[in-house]
Coordinates of C-alpha atoms in Angstrom, one line a residue:
M22 CA -6.0 26.2 10.6
G23 CA -5.2 25.4 7.0
L24 CA -1.8 24.8 6.7
F25 CA -1.4 22.7 10.1
L26 CA -3.6 20.7 8.2
A27 CA -1.6 20.5 4.5
F28 CA 1.3 19.8 6.3
F29 CA -0.3 17.1 7.3
L30 CA -2.2 16.0 4.9
G31 CA 1.5 16.4 2.6
A32 CA 3.7 15.0 5.1
V33 CA 0.9 11.4 4.8
C34 CA 0.7 11.5 1.2
L35 CA 4.1 12.1 0.2
S36 CA 5.3 9.1 2.3
F37 CA 2.1 7.2 0.6
T38 CA 2.8 7.7 -2.3
C39 CA 6.5 7.1 -1.9
S40 CA 6.7 3.8 0.2
L41 CA 4.2 2.9 -2.5
L42 CA 6.8 3.0 -5.3
E43 CA 9.6 1.7 -3.4
A44 CA 7.4 -1.4 -2.4
V45 CA 6.4 -1.7 -6.1
I46 CA 10.4 -1.2 -7.6
L47 CA 11.0 -3.8 -5.0
S48 CA 8.6 -6.7 -5.7
A49 CA 8.2 -6.5 -9.2
T50 CA 10.5 -9.3 -10.4
P51 CA 12.6 -9.4 -13.4
A52 CA 11.2 -12.1 -15.2
Y53 CA 7.3 -10.0 -14.5
I54 CA 9.3 -7.1 -16.1
S55 CA 11.1 -9.2 -18.6
V56 CA 7.6 -10.5 -20.7
R57 CA 6.3 -7.5 -20.9
V58 CA 8.4 -5.9 -22.4
K59 CA 9.1 -8.2 -25.1
Q60 CA 5.3 -7.4 -24.6
G61 CA 6.1 -3.9 -25.8
K62 CA 4.9 -2.0 -23.1
T63 CA 7.4 1.2 -22.1
A64 CA 6.0 1.0 -18.8
A65 CA 8.1 -2.6 -18.7
R66 CA 11.0 -1.0 -20.2
I67 CA 10.9 2.0 -17.7
L68 CA 10.7 -0.2 -14.4
D69 CA 14.2 -3.0 -16.4
K70 CA 16.3 0.4 -17.0
M71 CA 15.3 1.1 -13.0
K72 CA 15.9 -2.0 -11.7
K73 CA 19.4 -3.0 -13.7
K74 CA 20.6 0.2 -11.4
I75 CA 18.1 -0.1 -9.1
N76 CA 20.5 2.8 -6.6
R77 CA 18.6 6.2 -8.3
P78 CA 14.8 5.3 -8.0
L79 CA 15.6 3.6 -4.5
I80 CA 18.1 7.2 -3.4
A81 CA 14.8 9.5 -4.9
I82 CA 12.4 7.2 -3.7
L83 CA 14.3 7.7 -0.2
T84 CA 15.1 11.3 -0.6
V85 CA 11.4 13.1 -1.3
N86 CA 9.8 10.7 1.4
T87 CA 12.5 12.1 4.0
A88 CA 12.0 15.2 3.4
A89 CA 8.2 15.2 3.1
N90 CA 8.8 13.6 6.8
T91 CA 10.9 16.7 7.7
M92 CA 9.3 18.9 6.7
G93 CA 6.2 17.4 7.4
S94 CA 6.5 17.5 11.1
T95 CA 8.4 20.6 11.3
G96 CA 5.3 22.3 9.4
V97 CA 3.0 20.7 11.7
S98 CA 4.8 21.7 14.6
V99 CA 4.8 25.3 14.2
Q100 CA 1.1 25.5 13.1
A101 CA -0.1 23.7 16.2
M102 CA 2.4 26.0 18.6
H103 CA 0.5 28.9 16.7
L104 CA -2.5 28.0 16.7
W105 CA -2.8 26.0 20.6
G106 CA 0.7 26.7 22.8
E107 CA 3.2 25.1 22.4
P108 CA 2.1 22.0 24.7
S109 CA 0.0 21.2 21.8
I110 CA 4.0 20.3 20.4
A111 CA 4.3 16.7 21.6
A112 CA 0.9 16.0 20.6
A113 CA 0.8 16.8 16.9
S114 CA 4.8 15.6 16.8
G115 CA 2.9 12.2 18.3
A116 CA -0.7 12.7 15.7
V117 CA 2.0 13.1 12.6
T118 CA 3.5 10.9 13.3
L119 CA 1.8 8.4 13.8
A120 CA -0.3 9.1 11.4
I121 CA 2.9 8.6 8.8
L122 CA 4.0 4.8 10.1
I123 CA -0.5 3.4 8.9
V124 CA -1.3 6.0 6.6
G125 CA 2.3 6.3 5.1
E126 CA 4.3 3.3 5.5
I127 CA 3.4 -0.2 6.7
I128 CA -0.4 0.5 4.6
P129 CA 1.2 1.2 1.4
K130 CA 4.2 -1.1 1.4
S131 CA 2.1 -3.8 1.9
L132 CA -0.2 -2.5 -1.0
G133 CA 2.6 -2.1 -3.4
A134 CA 4.7 -5.5 -1.9
A135 CA 0.9 -7.9 -2.1
H136 CA -0.1 -6.3 -5.4
W137 CA 2.6 -4.8 -7.4
K138 CA 1.7 -6.1 -10.2
R139 CA -1.7 -3.9 -10.6
F140 CA 0.0 -0.7 -9.4
A141 CA 3.6 -1.1 -11.7
T142 CA 2.9 1.2 -14.6
V143 CA 1.9 4.1 -12.2
A144 CA 4.7 3.3 -10.3
A145 CA 7.6 3.5 -13.3
Y146 CA 5.9 7.2 -15.1
G147 CA 5.8 8.2 -10.5
I148 CA 9.2 7.1 -9.7
Q149 CA 10.6 8.5 -13.2
T150 CA 9.3 11.4 -11.7
L151 CA 11.5 11.5 -8.8
V152 CA 14.7 10.6 -10.9
V153 CA 14.5 13.3 -12.9
I154 CA 13.6 15.9 -9.6
T155 CA 16.6 14.2 -7.5
F156 CA 18.8 13.6 -10.5
P157 CA 21.9 16.3 -8.7
V158 CA 21.4 13.9 -5.0
I159 CA 21.8 10.8 -7.1
I160 CA 25.0 12.1 -8.6
I161 CA 26.0 12.6 -5.2
M162 CA 24.7 9.5 -3.4
E163 CA 26.2 7.7 -6.7
Q164 CA 29.2 8.4 -5.4
V165 CA 29.5 7.3 -2.1
I166 CA 28.0 4.8 -2.9
R167 CA 30.2 3.2 -5.0
F168 CA 32.9 4.3 -2.5
V169 CA 31.7 1.9 0.4
G170 CA 29.2 -0.3 -1.8
G171 CA 30.9 -2.7 -3.1
K172 CA 29.9 -4.7 -6.2
R173 CA 26.5 -5.4 -6.8
Q174 CA 25.7 -9.1 -6.5
K175 CA 23.6 -10.6 -9.1
L176 CA 20.1 -10.8 -9.1
V177 CA 19.4 -14.9 -9.3
S178 CA 20.8 -17.9 -7.7
R179 CA 20.4 -21.1 -9.2
A180 CA 19.6 -21.6 -5.6
E181 CA 17.0 -19.3 -6.1
L182 CA 15.7 -20.4 -9.4
I183 CA 15.6 -24.1 -8.5
E184 CA 13.4 -22.8 -4.7
S185 CA 11.3 -20.3 -7.8
A186 CA 10.5 -23.5 -9.1
E187 CA 8.9 -25.4 -6.0
I188 CA 6.7 -22.6 -4.9
G189 CA 5.0 -22.9 -8.1
A190 CA 4.0 -25.9 -7.7
S191 CA 2.9 -25.2 -4.5
E192 CA 1.2 -22.0 -5.4
G193 CA -0.1 -23.8 -8.6
S194 CA 1.3 -21.7 -11.3
L195 CA 3.6 -24.3 -11.5
K196 CA 2.2 -28.3 -12.1
R197 CA 3.7 -30.5 -10.2
H198 CA 6.5 -32.6 -13.3
E199 CA 7.3 -29.6 -14.7
S200 CA 8.7 -27.5 -11.4
V201 CA 10.8 -31.3 -11.2
V202 CA 11.1 -30.7 -14.6
I203 CA 13.5 -27.1 -14.0
R204 CA 14.6 -28.4 -11.0
N205 CA 16.9 -31.6 -13.2
L206 CA 17.5 -29.3 -15.9
L207 CA 19.6 -26.6 -13.7
M208 CA 21.0 -29.8 -11.2
M209 CA 22.3 -31.2 -15.0
E210 CA 25.6 -29.5 -14.0
K211 CA 26.5 -31.1 -11.6
V212 CA 25.6 -34.3 -12.0
L213 CA 29.0 -36.7 -13.7
V214 CA 28.1 -39.0 -16.7
S215 CA 29.7 -41.4 -14.0
D216 CA 26.6 -41.1 -12.6
I217 CA 23.8 -42.0 -14.9
L218 CA 25.7 -44.4 -17.1
T219 CA 25.2 -48.9 -17.0
P220 CA 28.1 -50.4 -15.5
R221 CA 30.1 -52.9 -17.6
T222 CA 28.6 -55.4 -15.4
E223 CA 24.8 -54.6 -16.6
M224 CA 25.9 -54.1 -20.0
T225 CA 24.8 -56.6 -23.0
V226 CA 27.6 -56.9 -25.5
F227 CA 29.0 -58.6 -28.2
P228 CA 32.0 -60.7 -30.3
A229 CA 32.6 -58.5 -33.3
D230 CA 33.2 -62.3 -35.2
I231 CA 29.9 -64.0 -34.3
T232 CA 27.9 -64.7 -36.9
V233 CA 23.9 -63.5 -36.4
E234 CA 23.3 -67.6 -37.6
K235 CA 25.1 -68.2 -33.7
L236 CA 24.4 -64.7 -32.2
M237 CA 20.5 -65.6 -32.1
A238 CA 21.0 -68.8 -31.1
E239 CA 22.0 -67.3 -28.3
H240 CA 19.9 -64.3 -27.9
P241 CA 16.6 -65.1 -29.2
T242 CA 14.9 -62.2 -28.6
L243 CA 16.7 -59.2 -28.7
R244 CA 16.5 -56.4 -25.9
Y245 CA 17.6 -53.6 -26.5
T246 CA 17.8 -51.3 -30.1
R247 CA 21.7 -51.3 -29.4
V248 CA 24.3 -52.7 -28.4
P249 CA 28.2 -52.6 -27.8
V250 CA 29.8 -54.2 -30.7
F251 CA 34.0 -56.1 -28.2
Q252 CA 36.9 -58.1 -30.5
D253 CA 38.6 -59.6 -28.3
A254 CA 38.3 -57.9 -24.8
V255 CA 35.6 -55.8 -23.6
D256 CA 37.6 -52.6 -22.8
N257 CA 37.4 -53.1 -26.7
I258 CA 34.4 -51.8 -27.5
V259 CA 34.5 -51.4 -32.0
G260 CA 31.6 -50.8 -32.5
V261 CA 27.6 -50.8 -31.7
V262 CA 25.1 -52.9 -33.9
H263 CA 22.1 -51.4 -34.2
R264 CA 18.9 -54.7 -33.6
F265 CA 17.6 -54.1 -36.8
R266 CA 20.9 -54.4 -38.9
I267 CA 20.2 -57.7 -37.0
M268 CA 17.2 -58.1 -38.1
D269 CA 17.1 -57.5 -41.7
A270 CA 20.2 -60.2 -41.9
V271 CA 17.7 -62.5 -40.9
A272 CA 15.3 -61.5 -43.1
R273 CA 17.5 -61.8 -45.8
S274 CA 18.5 -65.4 -45.1
A275 CA 22.6 -64.2 -44.4
D276 CA 23.2 -66.1 -41.3
Q277 CA 26.6 -66.2 -42.0
T278 CA 26.5 -62.4 -41.6
L279 CA 29.7 -61.6 -38.5
V280 CA 28.5 -58.9 -36.7
K281 CA 31.2 -56.7 -37.6
E282 CA 29.9 -55.6 -40.8
L283 CA 26.4 -54.7 -39.6
M284 CA 27.8 -52.5 -36.4
A285 CA 28.9 -48.6 -37.0
P286 CA 31.4 -46.4 -35.4
V287 CA 30.6 -46.2 -32.1
E288 CA 32.1 -43.3 -29.7
K289 CA 33.2 -42.5 -26.1
V290 CA 33.1 -40.0 -24.0
Q291 CA 34.4 -39.3 -20.5
D292 CA 33.1 -40.8 -17.2
D293 CA 33.8 -37.4 -15.6
I294 CA 31.5 -35.2 -17.9
T295 CA 28.2 -33.2 -16.5
V296 CA 24.9 -35.0 -17.9
A297 CA 24.3 -31.3 -19.5
Q298 CA 27.4 -31.6 -21.5
V299 CA 26.8 -35.8 -22.6
L300 CA 22.8 -34.1 -23.7
D301 CA 24.8 -31.4 -26.0
L302 CA 26.9 -34.8 -27.5
F303 CA 24.2 -36.4 -27.9
I304 CA 22.1 -33.7 -29.7
L305 CA 24.9 -32.0 -32.0
K306 CA 26.9 -35.9 -32.7
N307 CA 23.3 -37.2 -33.7
R308 CA 24.2 -40.2 -31.7
H309 CA 22.2 -42.3 -28.8
L310 CA 25.0 -44.2 -26.8
F311 CA 28.2 -43.5 -25.8
V312 CA 30.6 -46.2 -23.9
V313 CA 31.9 -44.1 -21.2
V314 CA 35.3 -45.2 -20.6
D315 CA 38.0 -43.4 -17.9
S316 CA 40.9 -41.2 -17.0
E317 CA 43.3 -45.2 -18.6
K318 CA 40.7 -45.2 -21.3
H319 CA 39.2 -48.5 -19.6
V320 CA 35.7 -49.2 -19.8
E321 CA 33.2 -48.0 -17.7
G322 CA 30.2 -48.4 -18.8
I323 CA 27.5 -46.8 -21.9
V324 CA 25.1 -43.9 -21.4
T325 CA 21.7 -43.3 -24.0
M326 CA 20.3 -40.8 -24.6
E327 CA 17.5 -42.5 -22.5
D328 CA 19.3 -42.3 -19.5
A329 CA 20.4 -38.8 -19.8
I330 CA 16.4 -37.6 -20.4
E331 CA 15.4 -39.8 -17.7
T332 CA 17.8 -37.9 -15.5
L333 CA 15.9 -34.5 -17.6
L334 CA 12.4 -35.7 -15.9
G335 CA 13.4 -37.5 -13.3
V336 CA 10.9 -40.7 -14.2
D337 CA 12.3 -44.1 -15.9
I338 CA 11.3 -45.0 -19.6
V339 CA 11.1 -48.4 -20.4
D340 CA 10.0 -50.5 -22.6
E341 CA 7.8 -52.8 -24.0
F342 CA 11.1 -55.5 -24.0
E343 CA 12.2 -55.1 -21.1
S344 CA 8.9 -56.0 -18.9
S345 CA 11.1 -58.2 -16.7
A346 CA 10.9 -58.1 -13.0
D347 CA 14.8 -57.5 -12.4
M348 CA 15.0 -55.0 -15.6
R349 CA 12.1 -52.8 -13.7
K350 CA 13.5 -53.1 -10.5
Y351 CA 17.0 -51.7 -12.3
A352 CA 16.0 -49.9 -13.3
A353 CA 14.3 -48.2 -10.0
E354 CA 16.9 -47.7 -8.6
M355 CA 18.5 -46.2 -10.6
L356 CA 16.1 -44.0 -11.0
K357 CA 16.2 -43.9 -7.1
K358 CA 19.8 -42.5 -7.3
R359 CA 19.3 -39.9 -9.6
H360 CA 16.9 -38.2 -7.8
E361 CA 19.4 -38.7 -4.9
L362 CA 22.1 -37.0 -6.6
L363 CA 19.6 -34.1 -7.6
K364 CA 18.6 -33.4 -4.3
T365 CA 22.2 -33.1 -2.8
G366 CA 23.3 -31.7 -6.3
L367 CA 23.4 -27.8 -4.4
D368 CA 24.8 -29.3 -0.8

C-alpha cells in the first residue's frame, strides 16, 4: 500500500510543481523582470536569462512532467494489480489520471497564471534546478527545435504595447490620459508632418519690406509669437519674426524699422517626414517653427513645436490670445483630425 501511495502522490505532486512552474515562466512579463533585475534581484536575473532562451525551461519542465506522469501511472497500475488484482487496474489508472488532470494541471496552472508574481522567486530557482537535471535532453531537443522551429518572433510588437496601455487604463494601473499619451507616442512614427501642419491658406505671414509702423497699423494685436516673413511671394519664406522683437521696436519708437531687419533665419522641412522626426529636429536645432515644403520646394504650410506636442498629448493648446471662436473651432478640427490619424495608424 505504501508504494501505491508513493507512486500516486509522487506523480500528482511532481505534475503540480511542473505545471505551476510552467505557468509562472510563461506569465512573467519582460517588463516586470527588467524592473526586478534593475533592483538587483538574483531570481529576476535567472528568469531574465531563461526568458531569453525560453525553450530550455520549457523542455526541462515538460520532460520532468512527462516522466513523472508516465512512471506514476505505470507504478500505480502495477501496485493496484498486486494489491487488488487485475480488475482494479482500470479504476486505479482512471483515478490517477483524474487526479493529475485536476490537481496536477488545472489547479496549478490557474494559480501560476493568476499569482505568478508571488511565485516568481521560488519558480526561478526551481526551474533552474530542472534545467540542470535535464540538460542532456535539452541539448538534444534544442538541435531538433533549431531544425524545425525557425526564427523566434519578437516578444512585443508596437500594437501589443498600445493594447497593454489600454488594458492598464481599464484596470486602473494607468490614468486614461497616460494611456492616450503612450498610444500617441507609439503612433508618432506613422503620422506625417503634412497631416498636422497649419496649411498655407491658414498661415499668417508678414512681408519682409513692411515697416513696423505699417505692420502695427494692419495688425494692432499680434496674435502669434512667431510669424513667417516672405519676400515677394509666400513661396519665398526668408525668415521668421518674433513678436517680442516687434514690440521691442515699438517700445524704442523704431517705427520705420523693416520687418526683415528684425527677423531670424527660418528652416524648412519636407512634408513627408514623421511627427517623431520633426520633434527630434525641434530639439536638435532649438527651433519652435519650421516651414513645410513639398518635393518641388513649394510652401505647404508651417509646423510648430506646439503642433507636435498637441499630437503627442492628444489635446489642443489654445492660449489667451487665441480665444476667438474661429481659432478654437479650427484647433478643435485639427485635434479631431490628429485623433483619427492616430486611431487608424495601425491599419
